[in-house]
Amino acid sequence: MCGIVGYIGNKNATRIILNGLKKLEYRGYDSAGLAVLSPDKIQIRREAGKLEVLEELIKQDPIQGPVGIGHTRWATHGVPSARNAHPHVGSSGKVVLVHNGIVENYLELKAELIAEGVVFNSDTDTETIVQMIEKFHSSGNDLATSVMRTVALLKGAHGLVVMAVDEPDKIIAVRIGNAGGVVIGYGKDEMLIASDVPALIEHTRKVSFLESHQLAIVRKDGVEFFDLKGKMISLPVQQIGWDPVAAEKGEYRHFMQKEIHEQVRSLTDTVAGRVDLENGLIMLDQLNATREDLQRIKKITITACGTASHAGMVGKVMIEHISRIPVEVDIASEFRYRDPIVEPDTVILAISQSGETADTLAAMEEARNKGAKVWSIVNAIGSQAMRLSDGYISMQCGPEIGVASTKAFTAPLVDLYMLAILLGSSRNVLSEKDRKKMVRDLSLIPDLVGKCLDREADVEKVAIAFKDTRSALYLGRGINMPIAYEGALKLKEISYIHAEAYPAGEMKHGPIALVDKQLPVVAIIPQDPWHDKMISQVEQVKARGGVVVVVATDGDKKTEELADYVMEIPSTPWLLSPVTTVIPLQILAYHIATLRGLDVDQPRNLAKSVTVE
């Protein structure tokens, strides 16, 4: 997960930036770089690999100056290399930039710049931004205006930090959407910028957080804030305690809230380095599987517990639809006790945030003993599950502190989607046209999730209405049936309200007897192949006097007319719709729990990782 640090003051920026980047190493990265301003030029050092590699490079070829920016990068466009590492500089060498996010329309912008004679020196989407800024800057615009004009052209969610040789007294920082935080730190005759608080806490406890579509002009003696139309605004200065736990929470009240909002970044990083958007290819090298290995697979059994098992249920629909391989989902705590049938050419795919869940590890051991190939989707690098596996996919979420899993639910959804595409392509059941479209759809997800997060206030109003309810029924069908299970689990985990989830088509087989004015029914009804069937289920609830809360796609008038409360999501490709439909359910559970005055991050009787049976 990309990290950013910037410094402007009277000290040597190089050491401050390097130390700040070390505080963000937990995010994961595959290259690092640093740029400082010196009279009349920008000095850059960057390299693939860890920060030690960059530090050795700087030791051999030192750079220093009082203004600088640094970056740790997960590759999204272009392989990890010095050429593709940040910072990126414009053609004239006058403007330099670091960036978090994906430029969804970079190919169009790049083509326009190339037609004007711009020569690109990397394979990244990020270079498009700096080249565009430099284009406007060289036409006589100041740096802030050049940045504003450029970001108006960008699609997607972004965090940017920019410097220019001819304006050495300032650094420009911008945030668009939820791709990455931008925190401004206040020092004495110095200012700092970072993508997260831990990089700043050594130097200051006073910070301001940029919101979406805001820009900061940072000088060593202070900062000015603007909206992206150039209107000056004010932002509060917040005091962060030296307590490292409080520092990690940053602007958020709880870790769970922070981790809900980190999903734009975690999903961006989950895709990073694994997707070739131009050619529509998926690369999951850590599976350690050849094309021939993938073609031999006759069956996949996904095994997991709790939230991870719900992700597996979504994965079943994805993999079967895209690759036509039969998939079972088996609760890990049951798997090894029923003498499961594991035939040749069966893959057991375990999903675990911690990689240390006892039941999941036991299921993996059972599968290995029966001769299966074992894969895992795991967040914790170096965990037992990862070590037990023949191959793995790492979630790239970074640490998840809150007990109720959020970002470690949506990340494996994307991992499973990528795996399904890889399998379908390798087995020749997926056309090139369909493959390319599915891969392009992946690039939309961070921005779509960001739009869901922007509606938190609307979901909070629903939470206020239901904070005192005693029970709830969640309904879903098809690929979003598991989202009903996940939404109900979240409500139970942190608010202690009883919630039950059911496949909507099964409602008439019993649960409809529960429907009355005291039981809210939460229905997941995006524009997917099951939409009309779900409408029918809601009509049946309403006919019996039930109260209905729906998760629905923007502009779905029929659903809005039926429902008592609507939590809207942006239109999403149906195979990826669970990634967006679950966001309002996470937010709903969070706010109901906080309104009830409960410990959201450490709910009673629960632990983050179940390491014993």
PDB file of C-alpha atoms in Angstrom, residues 408-601:
ATOM      1  CA  ALA A 408     -10.020  -8.220   4.644  1.00  0.00           C
ATOM      2  CA  PHE A 409     -13.440  -9.190   3.277  1.00  0.00           C
ATOM      3  CA  THR A 410     -13.485  -7.039   0.137  1.00  0.00           C
ATOM      4  CA  ALA A 411      -9.839  -7.738  -0.792  1.00  0.00           C
ATOM      5  CA  PRO A 412     -10.321 -11.514  -1.188  1.00  0.00           C
ATOM      6  CA  LEU A 413     -13.423 -10.823  -3.284  1.00  0.00           C
ATOM      7  CA  VAL A 414     -11.156  -9.086  -5.772  1.00  0.00           C
ATOM      8  CA  ASP A 415      -8.504 -11.803  -5.389  1.00  0.00           C
ATOM      9  CA  LEU A 416     -11.109 -14.471  -6.196  1.00  0.00           C
ATOM     10  CA  TYR A 417     -12.323 -12.487  -9.198  1.00  0.00           C
ATOM     11  CA  MET A 418      -8.759 -12.244 -10.540  1.00  0.00           C
ATOM     12  CA  LEU A 419      -8.241 -15.959  -9.911  1.00  0.00           C
ATOM     13  CA  ALA A 420     -11.448 -16.756 -11.809  1.00  0.00           C
ATOM     14  CA  ILE A 421     -10.251 -14.732 -14.804  1.00  0.00           C
ATOM     15  CA  LEU A 422      -6.839 -16.410 -14.749  1.00  0.00           C
ATOM     16  CA  LEU A 423      -8.450 -19.861 -14.608  1.00  0.00           C
ATOM     17  CA  GLY A 424     -10.947 -19.055 -17.336  1.00  0.00           C
ATOM     18  CA  SER A 425      -8.250 -17.686 -19.615  1.00  0.00           C
ATOM     19  CA  SER A 426      -5.874 -20.600 -19.000  1.00  0.00           C
ATOM     20  CA  ARG A 427      -8.621 -23.118 -19.732  1.00  0.00           C
ATOM     21  CA  ASN A 428      -9.728 -21.318 -22.919  1.00  0.00           C
ATOM     22  CA  VAL A 429     -13.312 -20.874 -21.754  1.00  0.00           C
ATOM     23  CA  LEU A 430     -13.040 -17.097 -21.609  1.00  0.00           C
ATOM     24  CA  SER A 431     -12.857 -15.103 -24.837  1.00  0.00           C
ATOM     25  CA  GLU A 432     -10.248 -12.399 -25.234  1.00  0.00           C
ATOM     26  CA  LYS A 433     -12.986  -9.782 -25.509  1.00  0.00           C
ATOM     27  CA  ASP A 434     -14.691 -10.893 -22.298  1.00  0.00           C
ATOM     28  CA  ARG A 435     -11.366 -11.210 -20.484  1.00  0.00           C
ATOM     29  CA  LYS A 436     -10.320  -7.686 -21.384  1.00  0.00           C
ATOM     30  CA  LYS A 437     -13.662  -6.266 -20.305  1.00  0.00           C
ATOM     31  CA  MET A 438     -13.525  -8.101 -16.972  1.00  0.00           C
ATOM     32  CA  VAL A 439     -10.014  -6.825 -16.343  1.00  0.00           C
ATOM     33  CA  ARG A 440     -11.044  -3.274 -17.248  1.00  0.00           C
ATOM     34  CA  ASP A 441     -13.945  -3.559 -14.801  1.00  0.00           C
ATOM     35  CA  LEU A 442     -11.388  -4.175 -12.034  1.00  0.00           C
ATOM     36  CA  SER A 443      -9.944  -0.702 -12.505  1.00  0.00           C
ATOM     37  CA  LEU A 444     -13.345   0.822 -11.672  1.00  0.00           C
ATOM     38  CA  ILE A 445     -13.661  -0.772  -8.253  1.00  0.00           C
ATOM     39  CA  PRO A 446     -11.566   1.592  -6.067  1.00  0.00           C
ATOM     40  CA  ASP A 447     -13.508   4.616  -7.320  1.00  0.00           C
ATOM     41  CA  LEU A 448     -16.885   2.863  -6.940  1.00  0.00           C
ATOM     42  CA  VAL A 449     -16.023   1.914  -3.353  1.00  0.00           C
ATOM     43  CA  GLY A 450     -14.952   5.494  -2.742  1.00  0.00           C
ATOM     44  CA  LYS A 451     -18.369   6.690  -3.897  1.00  0.00           C
ATOM     45  CA  CYS A 452     -20.010   4.276  -1.446  1.00  0.00           C
ATOM     46  CA  LEU A 453     -17.881   5.677   1.374  1.00  0.00           C
ATOM     47  CA  ASP A 454     -18.862   9.227   0.431  1.00  0.00           C
ATOM     48  CA  ARG A 455     -22.450   8.302   1.406  1.00  0.00           C
ATOM     49  CA  GLU A 456     -21.660   7.404   5.000  1.00  0.00           C
ATOM     50  CA  ALA A 457     -23.872  10.207   6.327  1.00  0.00           C
ATOM     51  CA  ASP A 458     -26.893   8.781   4.479  1.00  0.00           C
ATOM     52  CA  VAL A 459     -26.288   5.329   5.977  1.00  0.00           C
ATOM     53  CA  GLU A 460     -25.889   6.850   9.431  1.00  0.00           C
ATOM     54  CA  LYS A 461     -29.444   8.184   9.180  1.00  0.00           C
ATOM     55  CA  VAL A 462     -30.674   4.617   8.652  1.00  0.00           C
ATOM     56  CA  ALA A 463     -28.609   3.518  11.652  1.00  0.00           C
ATOM     57  CA  ILE A 464     -30.297   6.151  13.835  1.00  0.00           C
ATOM     58  CA  ALA A 465     -33.697   4.757  12.844  1.00  0.00           C
ATOM     59  CA  PHE A 466     -32.768   1.177  13.780  1.00  0.00           C
ATOM     60  CA  LYS A 467     -30.355   1.536  16.672  1.00  0.00           C
ATOM     61  CA  ASP A 468     -32.913   0.145  19.150  1.00  0.00           C
ATOM     62  CA  THR A 469     -34.171  -2.780  17.088  1.00  0.00           C
ATOM     63  CA  ARG A 470     -33.889  -6.220  18.675  1.00  0.00           C
ATOM     64  CA  SER A 471     -33.648  -8.360  15.535  1.00  0.00           C
ATOM     65  CA  ALA A 472     -33.209  -8.063  11.768  1.00  0.00           C
ATOM     66  CA  LEU A 473     -33.621 -10.294   8.712  1.00  0.00           C
ATOM     67  CA  TYR A 474     -31.139  -9.968   5.821  1.00  0.00           C
ATOM     68  CA  LEU A 475     -32.070 -11.263   2.343  1.00  0.00           C
ATOM     69  CA  GLY A 476     -30.013 -11.717  -0.819  1.00  0.00           C
ATOM     70  CA  ARG A 477     -29.891 -13.875  -3.942  1.00  0.00           C
ATOM     71  CA  GLY A 478     -27.231 -15.182  -6.280  1.00  0.00           C
ATOM     72  CA  ILE A 479     -23.833 -13.567  -5.984  1.00  0.00           C
ATOM     73  CA  ASN A 480     -25.180 -11.189  -3.327  1.00  0.00           C
ATOM     74  CA  MET A 481     -26.728 -13.879  -1.126  1.00  0.00           C
ATOM     75  CA  PRO A 482     -23.416 -14.169   0.815  1.00  0.00           C
ATOM     76  CA  ILE A 483     -23.544 -10.391   1.347  1.00  0.00           C
ATOM     77  CA  ALA A 484     -26.749 -10.894   3.319  1.00  0.00           C
ATOM     78  CA  TYR A 485     -24.840 -13.361   5.509  1.00  0.00           C
ATOM     79  CA  GLU A 486     -21.950 -10.949   5.898  1.00  0.00           C
ATOM     80  CA  GLY A 487     -24.198  -7.968   6.674  1.00  0.00           C
ATOM     81  CA  ALA A 488     -26.033  -9.951   9.360  1.00  0.00           C
ATOM     82  CA  LEU A 489     -22.752 -11.131  10.861  1.00  0.00           C
ATOM     83  CA  LYS A 490     -21.418  -7.584  11.101  1.00  0.00           C
ATOM     84  CA  LEU A 491     -24.546  -6.437  12.925  1.00  0.00           C
ATOM     85  CA  LYS A 492     -24.345  -9.348  15.365  1.00  0.00           C
ATOM     86  CA  GLU A 493     -20.615  -9.009  16.005  1.00  0.00           C
ATOM     87  CA  ILE A 494     -20.458  -5.399  17.074  1.00  0.00           C
ATOM     88  CA  SER A 495     -23.984  -4.261  17.996  1.00  0.00           C
ATOM     89  CA  TYR A 496     -25.133  -7.474  19.749  1.00  0.00           C
ATOM     90  CA  ILE A 497     -28.423  -7.306  17.838  1.00  0.00           C
ATOM     91  CA  HIS A 498     -29.751 -10.651  16.667  1.00  0.00           C
ATOM     92  CA  ALA A 499     -29.665 -10.835  12.881  1.00  0.00           C
ATOM     93  CA  GLU A 500     -30.492 -13.703  10.584  1.00  0.00           C
ATOM     94  CA  ALA A 501     -29.611 -14.046   6.913  1.00  0.00           C
ATOM     95  CA  TYR A 502     -31.513 -16.112   4.372  1.00  0.00           C
ATOM     96  CA  PRO A 503     -31.455 -16.764   0.648  1.00  0.00           C
ATOM     97  CA  ALA A 504     -34.388 -14.577  -0.419  1.00  0.00           C
ATOM     98  CA  GLY A 505     -35.989 -17.364  -2.437  1.00  0.00           C
ATOM     99  CA  GLU A 506     -36.259 -19.418   0.754  1.00  0.00           C
ATOM    100  CA  MET A 507     -38.185 -16.773   2.654  1.00  0.00           C
ATOM    101  CA  LYS A 508     -41.551 -18.437   1.967  1.00  0.00           C
ATOM    102  CA  HIS A 509     -40.206 -21.657   3.459  1.00  0.00           C
ATOM    103  CA  GLY A 510     -40.296 -20.301   6.984  1.00  0.00           C
ATOM    104  CA  PRO A 511     -38.751 -16.877   7.722  1.00  0.00           C
ATOM    105  CA  ILE A 512     -41.716 -14.955   6.294  1.00  0.00           C
ATOM    106  CA  ALA A 513     -43.572 -15.912   9.488  1.00  0.00           C
ATOM    107  CA  LEU A 514     -41.304 -13.472  11.361  1.00  0.00           C
ATOM    108  CA  VAL A 515     -42.285 -10.448   9.276  1.00  0.00           C
ATOM    109  CA  ASP A 516     -44.037  -7.644  11.170  1.00  0.00           C
ATOM    110  CA  LYS A 517     -43.583  -3.932  11.825  1.00  0.00           C
ATOM    111  CA  GLN A 518     -40.951  -4.567  14.487  1.00  0.00           C
ATOM    112  CA  LEU A 519     -38.607  -6.640  12.249  1.00  0.00           C
ATOM    113  CA  PRO A 520     -36.527  -4.649   9.756  1.00  0.00           C
ATOM    114  CA  VAL A 521     -35.838  -6.640   6.588  1.00  0.00           C
ATOM    115  CA  VAL A 522     -32.573  -5.664   4.887  1.00  0.00           C
ATOM    116  CA  ALA A 523     -32.633  -6.616   1.206  1.00  0.00           C
ATOM    117  CA  ILE A 524     -29.637  -6.451  -1.169  1.00  0.00           C
ATOM    118  CA  ILE A 525     -31.024  -5.492  -4.596  1.00  0.00           C
ATOM    119  CA  PRO A 526     -28.364  -4.196  -6.999  1.00  0.00           C
ATOM    120  CA  GLN A 527     -28.852  -4.283 -10.753  1.00  0.00           C
ATOM    121  CA  ASP A 528     -27.730  -7.885 -11.177  1.00  0.00           C
ATOM    122  CA  PRO A 529     -29.328 -10.972 -12.814  1.00  0.00           C
ATOM    123  CA  TRP A 530     -31.441 -11.579  -9.666  1.00  0.00           C
ATOM    124  CA  HIS A 531     -32.837  -8.043  -9.422  1.00  0.00           C
ATOM    125  CA  ASP A 532     -36.438  -8.795 -10.454  1.00  0.00           C
ATOM    126  CA  LYS A 533     -36.587 -11.843  -8.189  1.00  0.00           C
ATOM    127  CA  MET A 534     -35.491  -9.706  -5.249  1.00  0.00           C
ATOM    128  CA  ILE A 535     -38.143  -7.107  -6.047  1.00  0.00           C
ATOM    129  CA  SER A 536     -40.729  -9.882  -5.767  1.00  0.00           C
ATOM    130  CA  GLN A 537     -39.405 -10.828  -2.312  1.00  0.00           C
ATOM    131  CA  VAL A 538     -39.630  -7.240  -1.116  1.00  0.00           C
ATOM    132  CA  GLU A 539     -43.202  -6.946  -2.394  1.00  0.00           C
ATOM    133  CA  GLN A 540     -44.109  -9.981  -0.297  1.00  0.00           C
ATOM    134  CA  VAL A 541     -42.565  -8.391   2.806  1.00  0.00           C
ATOM    135  CA  LYS A 542     -44.390  -5.119   2.205  1.00  0.00           C
ATOM    136  CA  ALA A 543     -47.690  -6.956   1.655  1.00  0.00           C
ATOM    137  CA  ARG A 544     -47.363  -8.270   5.215  1.00  0.00           C
ATOM    138  CA  GLY A 545     -46.648  -4.909   6.780  1.00  0.00           C
ATOM    139  CA  GLY A 546     -42.869  -5.341   7.023  1.00  0.00           C
ATOM    140  CA  VAL A 547     -40.308  -2.523   7.213  1.00  0.00           C
ATOM    141  CA  VAL A 548     -37.799  -2.767   4.367  1.00  0.00           C
ATOM    142  CA  VAL A 549     -34.256  -1.371   4.117  1.00  0.00           C
ATOM    143  CA  VAL A 550     -32.622  -1.897   0.720  1.00  0.00           C
ATOM    144  CA  VAL A 551     -29.168  -1.654  -0.763  1.00  0.00           C
ATOM    145  CA  ALA A 552     -29.943  -0.547  -4.314  1.00  0.00           C
ATOM    146  CA  THR A 553     -28.268   0.870  -7.405  1.00  0.00           C
ATOM    147  CA  ASP A 554     -28.542   4.619  -8.033  1.00  0.00           C
ATOM    148  CA  GLY A 555     -31.683   5.499  -9.931  1.00  0.00           C
ATOM    149  CA  ASP A 556     -33.595   2.267  -9.300  1.00  0.00           C
ATOM    150  CA  LYS A 557     -37.033   3.874  -9.003  1.00  0.00           C
ATOM    151  CA  LYS A 558     -38.959   0.638  -8.539  1.00  0.00           C
ATOM    152  CA  THR A 559     -36.870  -0.339  -5.527  1.00  0.00           C
ATOM    153  CA  GLU A 560     -37.064   3.156  -4.042  1.00  0.00           C
ATOM    154  CA  GLU A 561     -40.874   3.128  -4.300  1.00  0.00           C
ATOM    155  CA  LEU A 562     -41.106  -0.157  -2.407  1.00  0.00           C
ATOM    156  CA  ALA A 563     -38.555   0.470   0.333  1.00  0.00           C
ATOM    157  CA  ASP A 564     -38.901   2.393   3.575  1.00  0.00           C
ATOM    158  CA  TYR A 565     -35.166   3.172   3.614  1.00  0.00           C
ATOM    159  CA  VAL A 566     -32.658   3.085   0.748  1.00  0.00           C
ATOM    160  CA  MET A 567     -28.851   2.866   0.926  1.00  0.00           C
ATOM    161  CA  GLU A 568     -27.657   3.601  -2.609  1.00  0.00           C
ATOM    162  CA  ILE A 569     -24.567   2.307  -4.359  1.00  0.00           C
ATOM    163  CA  PRO A 570     -23.150   3.289  -7.757  1.00  0.00           C
ATOM    164  CA  SER A 571     -23.793   1.044 -10.752  1.00  0.00           C
ATOM    165  CA  THR A 572     -21.246  -1.795 -10.586  1.00  0.00           C
ATOM    166  CA  PRO A 573     -20.503  -4.723 -12.976  1.00  0.00           C
ATOM    167  CA  TRP A 574     -22.602  -7.516 -11.461  1.00  0.00           C
ATOM    168  CA  LEU A 575     -19.725  -9.953 -10.902  1.00  0.00           C
ATOM    169  CA  LEU A 576     -18.028  -7.325  -8.743  1.00  0.00           C
ATOM    170  CA  SER A 577     -21.208  -5.953  -7.151  1.00  0.00           C
ATOM    171  CA  PRO A 578     -20.578  -7.678  -3.765  1.00  0.00           C
ATOM    172  CA  VAL A 579     -17.596  -5.362  -3.294  1.00  0.00           C
ATOM    173  CA  THR A 580     -19.915  -2.342  -3.298  1.00  0.00           C
ATOM    174  CA  THR A 581     -23.102  -3.825  -1.793  1.00  0.00           C
ATOM    175  CA  VAL A 582     -21.267  -4.806   1.396  1.00  0.00           C
ATOM    176  CA  ILE A 583     -19.935  -1.280   2.087  1.00  0.00           C
ATOM    177  CA  PRO A 584     -23.211   0.273   3.315  1.00  0.00           C
ATOM    178  CA  LEU A 585     -23.853  -2.830   5.443  1.00  0.00           C
ATOM    179  CA  GLN A 586     -20.449  -2.425   7.111  1.00  0.00           C
ATOM    180  CA  ILE A 587     -21.163   1.255   7.738  1.00  0.00           C
ATOM    181  CA  LEU A 588     -24.684   0.510   9.006  1.00  0.00           C
ATOM    182  CA  ALA A 589     -23.436  -2.014  11.571  1.00  0.00           C
ATOM    183  CA  TYR A 590     -20.648   0.348  12.655  1.00  0.00           C
ATOM    184  CA  HIS A 591     -22.950   3.290  13.313  1.00  0.00           C
ATOM    185  CA  ILE A 592     -25.638   1.234  15.045  1.00  0.00           C
ATOM    186  CA  ALA A 593     -22.951  -0.097  17.385  1.00  0.00           C
ATOM    187  CA  THR A 594     -21.482   3.338  18.114  1.00  0.00           C
ATOM    188  CA  LEU A 595     -24.962   4.796  18.718  1.00  0.00           C
ATOM    189  CA  ARG A 596     -25.482   2.028  21.274  1.00  0.00           C
ATOM    190  CA  GLY A 597     -22.219   3.042  22.993  1.00  0.00           C
ATOM    191  CA  LEU A 598     -20.425  -0.257  22.367  1.00  0.00           C
ATOM    192  CA  ASP A 599     -16.747  -1.133  21.967  1.00  0.00           C
ATOM    193  CA  VAL A 600     -16.619  -1.453  18.198  1.00  0.00           C
ATOM    194  CA  ASP A 601     -12.997  -2.526  17.860  1.00  0.00           C
TER     195      ASP A 601
END
